[in-house]
Amino acid sequence: MRAVCFDGFSARPVLRDVPAPSPSPGGVVVRVEATGLCRSDVHGWLGHDDGITLPHVPGHELVGTIATVGDDVRLFSVGDRVTTPFVCACGRCPECVSGNGQVCRNQTQPGFTHWGSFAESVALHDADTNLIAVPDSLDAGAAALLGCRFATSYRGLVHQARLEGGESLLVVGCGGVGLSAVMIGAALGAHVVAVDIDDAALQRAARFGAARTIDSSGLSRADVLATLMEAAPSGFDVSVDALGREETAAVGILSLRPRGRHVQIGLFPSDPVIPMGAVIGRELSVLGSHGMPARDYPGLLDLVAADRLRPQDLIERRITLDDVPDALVAMAGDRSVGGVTVVDVGA
């Protein structure tokens, strides 16, 4: 099969023929229809994930059709159209038994723990625990994005922060996951304010449901917080840092009202210093979101089916496998690359 591979961290990826995968006893091989290009893929390529062994095929947001099944798979068959969370759970450990497969101690992640979906086929493990049936009517790009960005934002807002209609939501950083949070917050009936340094990103946020956008380029932390106080004089009910910088996390936390909830989705290059005095003094909650188990997807899919959530509207570029090496390098070198890119692999 054809796949995008890299032989060294930061070494230019190449498209080449590699051996096709075989299913594990409880797993499947999926013929990839579409896959998302995410900044997490860039982090992996740059060597920021110590679970990757070389050579490697990245890619972790996907939709496709099951081509082969392992002997122990009971709930899915060849020909089923499926997606999967990027964190695939074992289904047996204490975290999985408690319903928290997104932090499974035995988790596998396509594109990280093993070869991923920048390929014509990808192996997925523990299929009965992790696969999610996808209707034929759902756009392939939209279905692929449900595996990471939308699922992580949805869990962070709905299951972790328990955001409710009428509450105020601040989203700091309007890349793919930030725009997903904006769209989900608006679909839930929240009053959404979005912050970014890029005008095009803010225009997207407004298009996807932000009631107000704030350009923070050139502003000090104090200036940003003062502007946010104008938008929410009592403080925000919920904040999201979708970028993963010490400064953006601090802005999210310090913007909250007493007893507010901060959701950290953006990944940090190193552990940050956070304003713990505010966390203690205001009794704030600081929550992580590391994806969502397959069992919790029905609520997200219901919003999509009702057309209240349209992941496909975030897609700005559709490319092919041939284009992935250039796109991956470009994303690593330019943080201003906005919107969402989907790779169309095949039907």
XYZ file of C-alpha atoms in Angstrom:
347
model
C 0.000 0.000 0.000
C 1.023 3.660 -0.309
C 1.782 5.544 2.890
C 3.471 8.735 4.057
C 6.516 7.753 6.148
C 9.378 9.423 7.940
C 12.619 7.689 8.862
C 13.877 10.289 11.328
C 12.315 12.997 13.469
C 12.127 16.255 11.522
C 13.390 14.414 8.414
C 11.228 15.150 5.409
C 8.368 12.628 5.088
C 8.056 10.687 1.832
C 5.238 8.847 0.098
C 6.229 5.282 -0.725
C 5.034 1.688 -0.917
C 5.074 -0.176 2.413
C 3.670 -3.542 3.584
C -0.065 -3.470 4.239
C -1.116 -4.159 7.848
C -2.842 -7.288 9.142
C -5.496 -7.248 11.872
C -4.736 -8.282 15.432
C -7.124 -10.944 16.827
C -9.431 -8.295 18.284
C -8.734 -5.672 15.661
C -9.514 -4.680 12.111
C -7.824 -3.181 9.099
C -9.666 -0.157 7.717
C -9.358 1.046 4.132
C -8.927 4.783 4.708
C -11.400 7.091 3.015
C -10.274 10.378 4.589
C -7.963 11.506 7.365
C -7.335 14.827 9.071
C -4.021 16.671 9.158
C -3.599 17.844 12.764
C -0.903 19.674 14.704
C -0.560 16.565 16.866
C 0.813 14.870 13.740
C 3.380 17.656 13.521
C 4.362 17.164 17.177
C 4.905 13.467 16.494
C 6.995 14.142 13.413
C 9.160 16.614 15.342
C 9.905 13.999 18.014
C 7.740 15.361 20.831
C 6.140 11.951 21.500
C 8.417 9.342 23.062
C 6.093 6.492 22.073
C 6.904 6.702 18.365
C 9.380 4.251 16.852
C 10.982 4.714 13.454
C 10.250 4.395 10.599
C 6.765 5.737 11.170
C 3.471 6.515 9.413
C 1.527 9.350 11.116
C -2.187 10.141 11.014
C -4.850 9.617 13.678
C -8.167 11.201 12.573
C -9.861 8.898 10.106
C -12.908 7.374 8.539
C -13.000 4.352 6.278
C -14.412 0.937 5.488
C -13.412 -2.261 7.239
C -11.366 -4.426 4.875
C -10.443 -7.327 7.189
C -11.397 -8.368 10.714
C -9.612 -10.344 13.402
C -11.001 -13.664 14.632
C -12.210 -12.204 17.951
C -14.201 -9.272 16.544
C -17.934 -9.727 17.141
C -19.670 -6.378 16.603
C -18.282 -5.241 13.245
C -17.936 -6.769 9.790
C -16.130 -6.273 6.522
C -17.726 -3.383 4.632
C -18.811 -1.386 7.708
C -18.027 2.330 7.511
C -16.402 3.412 10.774
C -14.364 5.972 12.635
C -12.553 5.706 15.962
C -11.316 7.926 18.788
C -7.620 8.660 18.428
C -7.192 7.069 21.885
C -8.146 3.426 21.410
C -8.975 1.737 24.715
C -8.301 -1.846 25.744
C -11.774 -2.265 27.269
C -10.442 -4.282 30.221
C -8.414 -2.065 32.587
C -9.965 -0.208 35.567
C -10.191 3.045 33.599
C -12.065 1.348 30.766
C -14.387 -0.532 33.118
C -15.286 2.789 34.773
C -16.154 4.277 31.364
C -12.986 6.319 30.952
C -11.284 4.655 28.020
C -9.819 8.015 26.945
C -7.230 7.537 29.733
C -6.862 3.768 29.302
C -3.584 2.577 30.822
C -3.117 0.193 27.864
C -4.232 2.621 25.164
C -3.110 2.471 21.566
C -3.092 5.461 19.248
C -2.911 5.089 15.472
C -0.226 7.417 14.218
C 1.638 7.294 17.519
C 1.874 3.865 19.172
C 1.683 2.223 15.735
C 1.381 3.216 12.086
C -1.448 5.585 11.347
C -3.860 6.765 8.703
C -1.684 8.720 6.252
C -1.931 5.517 4.270
C -4.332 3.532 2.153
C -5.024 1.185 5.105
C -4.621 1.367 8.887
C -4.821 -1.250 11.648
C -7.052 -0.496 14.644
C -6.980 -2.568 17.814
C -9.766 -3.739 20.186
C -12.365 -2.990 17.546
C -15.466 -3.903 19.546
C -14.477 -1.308 22.163
C -13.352 1.463 19.854
C -15.137 1.526 16.523
C -18.052 3.855 15.837
C -20.444 3.218 12.972
C -20.682 6.138 10.545
C -23.710 6.636 8.253
C -23.030 6.789 4.537
C -24.671 10.225 4.433
C -22.016 11.847 6.629
C -19.284 13.746 4.768
C -15.988 11.836 4.962
C -14.058 14.864 6.172
C -16.609 15.568 8.899
C -16.485 11.948 10.031
C -12.687 11.976 10.195
C -12.654 15.119 12.363
C -14.886 13.433 14.953
C -11.951 11.242 15.978
C -9.811 13.925 17.602
C -10.577 17.635 17.483
C -14.344 17.514 17.856
C -14.334 14.632 20.323
C -11.720 16.294 22.534
C -13.589 19.611 22.516
C -16.953 17.940 23.043
C -15.750 15.929 26.026
C -13.995 18.961 27.490
C -17.075 21.158 27.286
C -19.878 18.659 27.864
C -18.467 15.947 30.125
C -15.711 17.819 31.940
C -16.872 21.452 32.264
C -20.579 20.585 31.917
C -21.217 23.721 29.897
C -24.889 24.699 29.767
C -26.937 26.897 27.482
C -26.848 30.533 28.577
C -23.393 30.276 30.152
C -20.404 32.274 28.925
C -17.517 30.493 27.203
C -14.083 31.861 26.387
C -12.027 30.078 23.732
C -8.362 31.097 23.499
C -6.774 29.974 20.235
C -8.809 29.467 17.061
C -7.058 26.670 15.252
C -8.875 23.438 14.450
C -9.601 22.364 18.018
C -10.428 25.918 19.095
C -12.887 26.372 16.260
C -14.408 23.013 17.181
C -14.912 24.338 20.715
C -16.473 27.539 19.361
C -18.865 25.564 17.183
C -19.819 23.138 19.972
C -20.280 25.931 22.511
C -22.575 27.807 20.137
C -24.533 24.611 19.389
C -25.078 24.157 23.129
C -26.436 27.694 23.471
C -23.465 29.296 25.214
C -22.366 32.908 24.708
C -18.977 32.390 23.057
C -16.063 34.839 23.009
C -12.987 33.872 20.975
C -9.425 35.217 21.256
C -6.603 34.878 18.727
C -3.805 36.920 17.172
C -4.853 36.151 13.604
C -7.671 38.060 11.930
C -8.561 35.199 9.565
C -8.903 32.814 12.509
C -11.165 35.285 14.287
C -13.297 35.657 11.188
C -13.735 31.882 11.152
C -14.671 31.923 14.842
C -17.352 34.538 14.188
C -18.670 32.490 11.289
C -18.930 29.405 13.485
C -20.781 31.004 16.371
C -18.579 33.347 18.419
C -20.679 36.317 19.550
C -17.536 38.404 20.003
C -13.941 38.078 18.845
C -10.853 39.715 20.340
C -7.579 40.287 18.518
C -4.886 39.923 21.187
C -1.909 40.624 18.925
C 0.406 43.137 20.559
C -1.581 43.253 23.799
C -0.180 42.567 27.248
C -1.830 40.014 29.510
C -3.334 42.871 31.536
C -4.783 44.455 28.388
C -6.279 41.164 27.217
C -7.844 40.530 30.628
C -9.238 44.067 30.747
C -10.856 43.570 27.347
C -12.278 40.246 28.483
C -13.720 41.916 31.586
C -15.641 44.222 29.264
C -17.053 41.152 27.494
C -17.904 39.319 30.742
C -17.823 41.719 33.711
C -18.391 38.959 36.271
C -15.950 36.587 34.612
C -16.562 33.646 32.290
C -18.281 30.464 33.399
C -15.963 28.287 31.291
C -12.689 28.904 29.501
C -10.751 26.773 27.029
C -7.077 27.052 26.136
C -6.921 25.447 22.721
C -3.363 26.530 21.971
C -1.172 25.242 24.799
C 1.030 28.113 25.916
C 1.726 29.294 29.450
C 0.332 32.726 28.592
C -2.872 31.444 26.939
C -3.584 29.061 29.811
C -3.083 31.901 32.303
C -5.479 34.159 30.387
C -8.099 31.411 30.365
C -7.785 30.774 34.097
C -7.636 34.439 35.162
C -10.702 35.322 33.068
C -12.987 33.035 35.096
C -15.593 34.020 37.634
C -15.349 32.453 41.104
C -16.012 28.684 40.853
C -15.466 28.848 37.082
C -14.108 25.924 35.043
C -11.029 25.963 32.841
C -10.531 23.241 30.216
C -6.997 22.632 28.983
C -6.994 21.085 25.523
C -3.909 22.615 23.911
C -0.734 20.592 24.468
C 2.292 22.277 26.049
C 5.843 21.827 24.775
C 6.871 21.781 28.476
C 4.987 21.987 31.759
C 3.804 25.564 32.410
C 3.542 27.752 35.485
C -0.138 28.491 36.080
C -1.745 31.116 38.366
C -2.463 28.739 41.230
C -3.302 31.618 43.574
C -6.375 32.368 41.480
C -7.278 28.667 41.345
C -7.227 28.493 45.143
C -8.714 31.885 45.933
C -11.621 31.600 43.484
C -12.040 27.809 43.871
C -11.579 27.307 40.162
C -11.591 23.934 38.443
C -8.782 23.127 36.014
C -9.788 20.206 33.800
C -8.031 18.263 31.092
C -9.576 16.655 28.040
C -7.750 13.770 26.366
C -10.268 12.627 23.804
C -13.494 10.702 24.311
C -14.329 6.993 24.546
C -16.376 5.470 21.742
C -19.269 4.779 24.118
C -19.828 8.541 24.556
C -20.085 9.421 20.864
C -23.900 9.205 20.536
C -24.458 12.701 21.981
C -21.933 14.194 19.576
C -23.380 12.295 16.615
C -26.887 13.450 17.574
C -25.785 17.091 17.243
C -24.295 16.314 13.832
C -27.383 14.426 12.677
C -29.595 17.328 13.762
C -27.394 19.701 11.709
C -26.655 21.744 14.847
C -22.999 20.814 14.429
C -21.350 20.823 11.012
C -17.711 19.683 11.224
C -17.456 19.802 7.444
C -17.765 23.597 7.545
C -14.343 23.812 9.199
C -12.615 22.139 6.252
C -10.747 24.661 4.127
C -8.406 22.384 2.206
C -8.761 18.889 0.774
C -5.515 17.314 -0.370
C -4.265 13.879 -1.433
C -1.631 11.561 0.011
C 0.821 12.994 -2.528
C 0.386 16.421 -0.919
C 0.873 15.340 2.702
C 4.694 15.650 2.954
C 4.621 19.281 1.840
C 1.568 20.038 4.005
C 3.134 18.512 7.125
C 6.351 20.480 6.666
C 4.397 23.679 6.002
C 2.282 23.272 9.124
C 5.391 22.750 11.250
C 7.024 25.872 9.915
C 4.070 28.237 9.914
C 1.680 28.438 12.863
C -0.476 30.824 10.840
C -1.698 27.973 8.628
C -5.367 28.176 9.574
C -8.521 26.194 9.059
C -8.659 22.434 8.777
C -6.983 20.251 6.173
C -8.421 16.853 5.241
C -6.617 14.241 3.192
C -8.864 12.414 0.715
C -7.303 8.968 0.461
C -9.939 6.919 -1.345
C -13.550 5.734 -1.336
